[in-house]
Coordinates of C-alpha atoms in Angstrom, one line a residue:
X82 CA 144.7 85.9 78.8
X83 CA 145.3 83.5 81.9
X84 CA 141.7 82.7 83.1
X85 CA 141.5 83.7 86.9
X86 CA 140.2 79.9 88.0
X87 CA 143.6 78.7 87.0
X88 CA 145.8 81.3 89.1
X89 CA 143.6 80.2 92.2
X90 CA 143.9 76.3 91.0
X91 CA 147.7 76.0 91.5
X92 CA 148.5 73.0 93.4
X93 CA 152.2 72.0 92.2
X94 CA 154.9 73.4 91.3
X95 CA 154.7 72.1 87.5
X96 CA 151.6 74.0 86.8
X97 CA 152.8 77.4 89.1
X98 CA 156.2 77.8 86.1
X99 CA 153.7 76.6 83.4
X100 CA 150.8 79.7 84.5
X101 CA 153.9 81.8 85.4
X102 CA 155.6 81.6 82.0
X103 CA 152.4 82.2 80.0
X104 CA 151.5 85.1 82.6
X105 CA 155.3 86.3 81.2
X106 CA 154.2 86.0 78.0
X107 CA 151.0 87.6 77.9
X108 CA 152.4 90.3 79.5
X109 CA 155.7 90.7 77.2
X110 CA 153.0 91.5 75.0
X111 CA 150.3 93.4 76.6
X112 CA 152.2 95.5 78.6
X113 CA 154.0 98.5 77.3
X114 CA 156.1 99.0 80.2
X115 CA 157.4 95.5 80.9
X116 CA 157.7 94.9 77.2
X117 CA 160.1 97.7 76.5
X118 CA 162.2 96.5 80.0
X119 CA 162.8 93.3 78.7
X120 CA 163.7 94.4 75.2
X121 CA 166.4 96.6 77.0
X122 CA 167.6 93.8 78.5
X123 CA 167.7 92.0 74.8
X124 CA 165.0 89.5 76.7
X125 CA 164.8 86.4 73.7
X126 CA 161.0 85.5 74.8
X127 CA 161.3 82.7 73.0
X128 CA 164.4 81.2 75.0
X129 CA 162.6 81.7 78.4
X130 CA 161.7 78.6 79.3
X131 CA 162.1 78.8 83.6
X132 CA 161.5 81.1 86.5
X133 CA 165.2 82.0 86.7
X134 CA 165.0 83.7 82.7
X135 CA 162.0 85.8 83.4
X136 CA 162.8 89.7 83.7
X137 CA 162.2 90.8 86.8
X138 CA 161.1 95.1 86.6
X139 CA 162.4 96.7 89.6
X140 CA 159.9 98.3 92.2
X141 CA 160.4 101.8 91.3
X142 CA 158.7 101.7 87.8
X143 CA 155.6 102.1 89.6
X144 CA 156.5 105.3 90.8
X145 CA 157.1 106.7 87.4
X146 CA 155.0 104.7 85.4
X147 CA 151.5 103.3 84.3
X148 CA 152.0 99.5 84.8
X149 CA 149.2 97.5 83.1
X150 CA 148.3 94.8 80.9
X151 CA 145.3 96.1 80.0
X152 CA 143.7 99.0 78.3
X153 CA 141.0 98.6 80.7
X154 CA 140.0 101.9 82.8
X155 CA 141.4 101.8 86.5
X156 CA 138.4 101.0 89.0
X157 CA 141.2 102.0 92.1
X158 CA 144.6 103.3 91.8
X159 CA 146.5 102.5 95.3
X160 CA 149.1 104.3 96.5
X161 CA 152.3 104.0 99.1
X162 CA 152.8 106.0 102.1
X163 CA 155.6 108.2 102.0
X164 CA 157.3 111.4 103.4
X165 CA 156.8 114.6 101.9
X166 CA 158.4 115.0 98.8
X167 CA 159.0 111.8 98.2
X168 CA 158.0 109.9 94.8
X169 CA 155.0 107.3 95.7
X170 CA 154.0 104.4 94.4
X171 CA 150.8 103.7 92.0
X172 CA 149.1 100.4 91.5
X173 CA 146.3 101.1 88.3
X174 CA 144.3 98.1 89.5
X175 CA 141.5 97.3 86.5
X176 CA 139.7 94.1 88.6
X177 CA 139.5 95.1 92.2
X178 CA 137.5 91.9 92.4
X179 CA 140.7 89.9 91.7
X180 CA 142.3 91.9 94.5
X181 CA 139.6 90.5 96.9
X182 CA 139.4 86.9 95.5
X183 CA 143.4 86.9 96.4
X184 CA 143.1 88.1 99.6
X185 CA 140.2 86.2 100.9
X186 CA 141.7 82.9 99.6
X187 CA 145.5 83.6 101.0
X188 CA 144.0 84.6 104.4
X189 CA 142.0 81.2 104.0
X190 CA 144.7 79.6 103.0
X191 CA 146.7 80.3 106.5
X192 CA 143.8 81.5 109.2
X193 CA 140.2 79.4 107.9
X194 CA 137.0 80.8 108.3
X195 CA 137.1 84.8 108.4
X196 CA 133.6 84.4 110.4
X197 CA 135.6 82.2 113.1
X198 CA 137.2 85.4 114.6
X199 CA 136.6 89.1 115.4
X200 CA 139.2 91.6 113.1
X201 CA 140.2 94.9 115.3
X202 CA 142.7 96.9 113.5
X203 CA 145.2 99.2 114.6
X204 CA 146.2 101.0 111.3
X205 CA 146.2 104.8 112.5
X206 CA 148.9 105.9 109.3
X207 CA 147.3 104.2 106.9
X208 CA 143.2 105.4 107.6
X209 CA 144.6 108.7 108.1
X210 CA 145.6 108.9 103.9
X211 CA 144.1 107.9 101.0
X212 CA 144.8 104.9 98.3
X213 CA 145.9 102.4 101.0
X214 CA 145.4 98.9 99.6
X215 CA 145.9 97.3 103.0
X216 CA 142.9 99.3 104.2
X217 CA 140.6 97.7 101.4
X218 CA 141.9 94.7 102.3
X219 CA 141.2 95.0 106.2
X220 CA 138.1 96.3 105.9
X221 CA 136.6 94.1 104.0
X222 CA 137.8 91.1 105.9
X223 CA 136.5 93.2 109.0
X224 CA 133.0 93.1 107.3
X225 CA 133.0 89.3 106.5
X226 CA 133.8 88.3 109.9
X227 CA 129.6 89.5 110.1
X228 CA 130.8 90.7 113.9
X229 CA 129.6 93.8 115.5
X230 CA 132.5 93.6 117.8
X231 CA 135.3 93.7 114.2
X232 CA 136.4 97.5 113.4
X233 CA 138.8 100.0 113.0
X234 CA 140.9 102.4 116.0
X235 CA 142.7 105.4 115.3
X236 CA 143.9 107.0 118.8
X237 CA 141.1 105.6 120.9
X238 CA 143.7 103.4 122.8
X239 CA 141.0 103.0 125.6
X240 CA 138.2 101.5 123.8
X241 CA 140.4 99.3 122.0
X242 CA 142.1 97.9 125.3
X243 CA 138.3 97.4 126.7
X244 CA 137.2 95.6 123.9
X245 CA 140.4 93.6 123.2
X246 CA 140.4 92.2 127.2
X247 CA 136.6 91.3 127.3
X248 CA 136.3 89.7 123.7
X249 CA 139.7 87.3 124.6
X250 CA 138.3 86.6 127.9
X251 CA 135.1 85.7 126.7
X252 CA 136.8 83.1 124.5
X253 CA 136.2 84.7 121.1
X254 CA 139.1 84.1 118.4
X255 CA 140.6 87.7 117.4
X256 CA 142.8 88.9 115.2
X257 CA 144.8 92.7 115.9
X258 CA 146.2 93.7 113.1
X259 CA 148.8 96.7 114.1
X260 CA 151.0 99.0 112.3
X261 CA 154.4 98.9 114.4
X262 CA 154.4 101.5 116.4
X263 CA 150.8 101.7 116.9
X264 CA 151.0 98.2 118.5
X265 CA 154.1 99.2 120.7
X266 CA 152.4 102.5 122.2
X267 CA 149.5 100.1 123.2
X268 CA 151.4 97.9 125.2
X269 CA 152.7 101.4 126.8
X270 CA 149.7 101.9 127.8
X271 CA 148.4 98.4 128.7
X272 CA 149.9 95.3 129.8
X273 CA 147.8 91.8 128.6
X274 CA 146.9 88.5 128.9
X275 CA 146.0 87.5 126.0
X276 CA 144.6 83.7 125.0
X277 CA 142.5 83.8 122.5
X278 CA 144.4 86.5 120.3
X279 CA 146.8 86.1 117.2
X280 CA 148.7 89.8 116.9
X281 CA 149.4 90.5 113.4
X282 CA 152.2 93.1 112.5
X283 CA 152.3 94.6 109.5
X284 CA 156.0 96.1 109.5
X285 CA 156.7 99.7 109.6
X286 CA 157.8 102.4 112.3
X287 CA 156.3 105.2 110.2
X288 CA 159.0 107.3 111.2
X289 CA 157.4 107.6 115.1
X290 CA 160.2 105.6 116.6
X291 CA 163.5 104.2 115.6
X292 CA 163.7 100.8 113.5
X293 CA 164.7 97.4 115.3
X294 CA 165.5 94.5 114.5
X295 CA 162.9 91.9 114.4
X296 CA 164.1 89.7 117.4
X297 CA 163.7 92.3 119.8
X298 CA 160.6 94.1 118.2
X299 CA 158.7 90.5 118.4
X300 CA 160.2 90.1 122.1
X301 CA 158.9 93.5 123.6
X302 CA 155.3 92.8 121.8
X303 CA 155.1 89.1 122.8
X304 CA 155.7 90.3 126.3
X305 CA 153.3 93.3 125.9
X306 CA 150.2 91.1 124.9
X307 CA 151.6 88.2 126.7
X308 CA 151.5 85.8 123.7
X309 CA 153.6 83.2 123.0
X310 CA 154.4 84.6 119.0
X311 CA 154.1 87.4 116.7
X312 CA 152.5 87.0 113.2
X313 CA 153.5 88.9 110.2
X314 CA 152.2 90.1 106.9
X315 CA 154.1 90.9 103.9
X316 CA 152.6 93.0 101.4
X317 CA 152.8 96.2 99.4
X318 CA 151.0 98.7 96.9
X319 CA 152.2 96.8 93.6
X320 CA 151.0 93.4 94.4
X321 CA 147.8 91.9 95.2
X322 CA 148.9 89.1 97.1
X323 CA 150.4 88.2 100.9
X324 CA 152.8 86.2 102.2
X325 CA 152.3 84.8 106.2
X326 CA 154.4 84.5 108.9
X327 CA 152.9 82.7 111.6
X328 CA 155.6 83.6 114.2
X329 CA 159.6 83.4 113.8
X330 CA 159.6 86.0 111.0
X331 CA 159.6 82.9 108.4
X332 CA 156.8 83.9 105.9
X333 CA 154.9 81.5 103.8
X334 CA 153.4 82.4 99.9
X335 CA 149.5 81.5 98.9
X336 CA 150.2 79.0 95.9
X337 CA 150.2 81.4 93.1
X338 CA 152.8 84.0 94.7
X339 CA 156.7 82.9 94.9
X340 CA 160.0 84.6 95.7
X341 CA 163.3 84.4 94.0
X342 CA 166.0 86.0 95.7
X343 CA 168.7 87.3 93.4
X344 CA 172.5 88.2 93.9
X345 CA 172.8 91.7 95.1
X346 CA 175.9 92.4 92.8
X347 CA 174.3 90.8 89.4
X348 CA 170.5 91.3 89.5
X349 CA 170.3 88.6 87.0
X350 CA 171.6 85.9 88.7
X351 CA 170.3 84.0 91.8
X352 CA 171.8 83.3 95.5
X353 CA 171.9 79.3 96.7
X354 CA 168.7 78.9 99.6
X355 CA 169.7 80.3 102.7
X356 CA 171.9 82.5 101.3
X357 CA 170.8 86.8 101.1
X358 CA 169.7 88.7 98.5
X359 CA 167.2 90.9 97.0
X360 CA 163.9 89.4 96.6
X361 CA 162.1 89.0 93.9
X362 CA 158.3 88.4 94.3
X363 CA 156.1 86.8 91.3
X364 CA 152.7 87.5 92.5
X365 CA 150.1 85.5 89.6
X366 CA 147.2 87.7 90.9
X367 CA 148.9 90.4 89.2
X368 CA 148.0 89.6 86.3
X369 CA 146.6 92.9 84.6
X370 CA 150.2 95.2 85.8
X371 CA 153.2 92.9 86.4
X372 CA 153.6 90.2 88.0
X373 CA 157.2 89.7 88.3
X374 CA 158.4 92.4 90.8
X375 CA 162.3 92.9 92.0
X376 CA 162.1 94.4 95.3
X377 CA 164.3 96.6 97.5
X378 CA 164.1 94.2 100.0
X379 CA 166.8 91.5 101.3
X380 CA 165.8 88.1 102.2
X381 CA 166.7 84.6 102.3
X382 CA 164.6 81.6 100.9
X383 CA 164.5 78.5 103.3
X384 CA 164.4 74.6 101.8
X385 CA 160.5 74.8 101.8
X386 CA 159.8 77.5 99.7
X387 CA 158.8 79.9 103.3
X388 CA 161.6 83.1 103.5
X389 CA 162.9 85.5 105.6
X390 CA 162.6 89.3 105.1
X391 CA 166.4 90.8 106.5
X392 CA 166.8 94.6 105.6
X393 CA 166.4 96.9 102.4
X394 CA 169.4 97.8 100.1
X395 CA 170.9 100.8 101.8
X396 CA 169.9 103.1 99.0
X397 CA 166.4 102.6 98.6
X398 CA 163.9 104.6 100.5
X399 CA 161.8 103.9 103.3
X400 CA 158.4 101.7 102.1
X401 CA 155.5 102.2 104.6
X402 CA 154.8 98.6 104.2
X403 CA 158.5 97.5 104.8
X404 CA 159.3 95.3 107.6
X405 CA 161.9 95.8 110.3
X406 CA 165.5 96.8 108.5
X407 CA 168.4 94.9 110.4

């Protein structure tokens, strides 16, 4: 077992493939699911000696199975949106309290002090269902902030827009963090001048309004809120980590999560940097499911190790957590 100090240690890119291959390791054997993946891919564990020859188990799996590394009992089991009918994702999680020590430490990692600002968060799809890990995660970073003026809105548009223009004039640091189309009715509604805010958009039209592209979506909300750029987060039910864009769509990983992107006609090969693919997320906090996840979504990896999220493969379903398709 990787001890959970060490996943929160990483500080170079040596000891991220060394934690990352004996992560592989531990969970080729722990974890019935992944194990019997990689032995139908004829995985030699042995021979796997980089990044590049680590089995990546596509997304799906955990909509039709259990993916752990544990025998450990579940203490939450987090679940995607979806449409009716439609096959949802489950994340067994056995440590919530790894959840939170990755979440508080990536938001850290990019934003400081969670007591420096006031959280108000426009997530009306995701309060109104259960199993949403974005919810734990946004309300408990609404409850560290230890302000009175941090919370939740569903459809009280007017008490949000009150409290959003006297908190920014007042000078206090905020953060709105907005489902799509939530954010975009706002502005509808309300036209600001904001100086003091960062918006945060976490992808996702929800099926209210029709996709765009992000250029345009990041346009209409910068001119909405009257901010010079629109922050992103990318995250999903089967990992416990986030990646950060602080405006331009260009995301940045916390130091134990990285991204492969793989050719889109071999799934077992790799694209050159800035070139698309499908991405491939290894997320370290995962560390009692899977932390080597393929993805349905297409992106490019820069020089620097930051990426761009382009699309979804045409065939897979809509993920409520899914940025803007192209």
């Amino acid at each position: 077992m990787i001890p959970t100090p060490d996943i929160f240690a990483i500080s170079s890119q040596k000891q991220f493939e060394k934690i990352a291959l004996k992560t592989f390791r531990f969970q080729y054997e722990n974890n019935l699911v992944y194990r019997e993946f990689c032995d139908f891919l004829k995985t030699d564990v042995r021979k796997v000696k980089s990044l590049e020859q680590i089995p990546f188990l596509p997304i799906q799996f955990f909509k039709s199975h259990t993916v752990v590394s544990n025998t450990n009992t579940a203490k939450a089991i987090f679940t995607s949106s979806g449409t009716t009918g439609m096959a949802t994702s489950k994340h067994f999680v056995t440590d919530v309290f790894l959840y939170e020590e990755s979440y508080r430490k990536g938001f850290s990692q990019f934003y400081g002090n969670i007591e420096d600002y006031v959280v108000l968060a426009l997530l009306p799809s995701y309060l109104e269902r259960e199993g949403s890990s974005l919810i734990y995660m946004v309300e408990d970073l609404i409850q560290m902030t230890n302000n009175p003026e941090s919370g939740f809105f569903l459809h009280n548009h007017e008490e949000l827009i009150e409290k959003l223009t006297k908190s920014d004039n007042s000078g206090q640091n905020l953060i709105l963090i907005g489902v799509t189309y939530a954010l975009l009715d706002l502005i509808e509604k309300q036209k600001f001048d904001l100086q003091n805010t960062i918006i945060m958009e976490t992808g996702g039209m929800k099926g209210q309004r029709k996709e765009m592209i992000r250029e345009e979506l990041h346009k209409q909300l910068c001119e909405g809120f009257g901010v010079t750029a629109i922050h992103s987060e990318y995250g999903m039910t089967e990992l416990l980590s986030q990646a950060y864009s602080l405006g331009n769509g260009v995301f940045e990983c916390p130091s134990w999560m990285q991204i492969l992107v793989r050719d889109t006609e071999d799934a077992l090969s790799y694209v050159a940097e800035g070139k698309t693919g499908g991405i491939n997320v290894i997320d370290l906090a995962n560390i009692n499911s899977c932390s080597f996840i393929a993805t349905q979504d297409l992106g490019k990896k820069n020089p620097n190790n930051s990426f761009e999220v382009l699309g979804r493969f045409d065939n897979s379903d809509i993920r409520g957590c899914n940025l803007m398709v192209i």
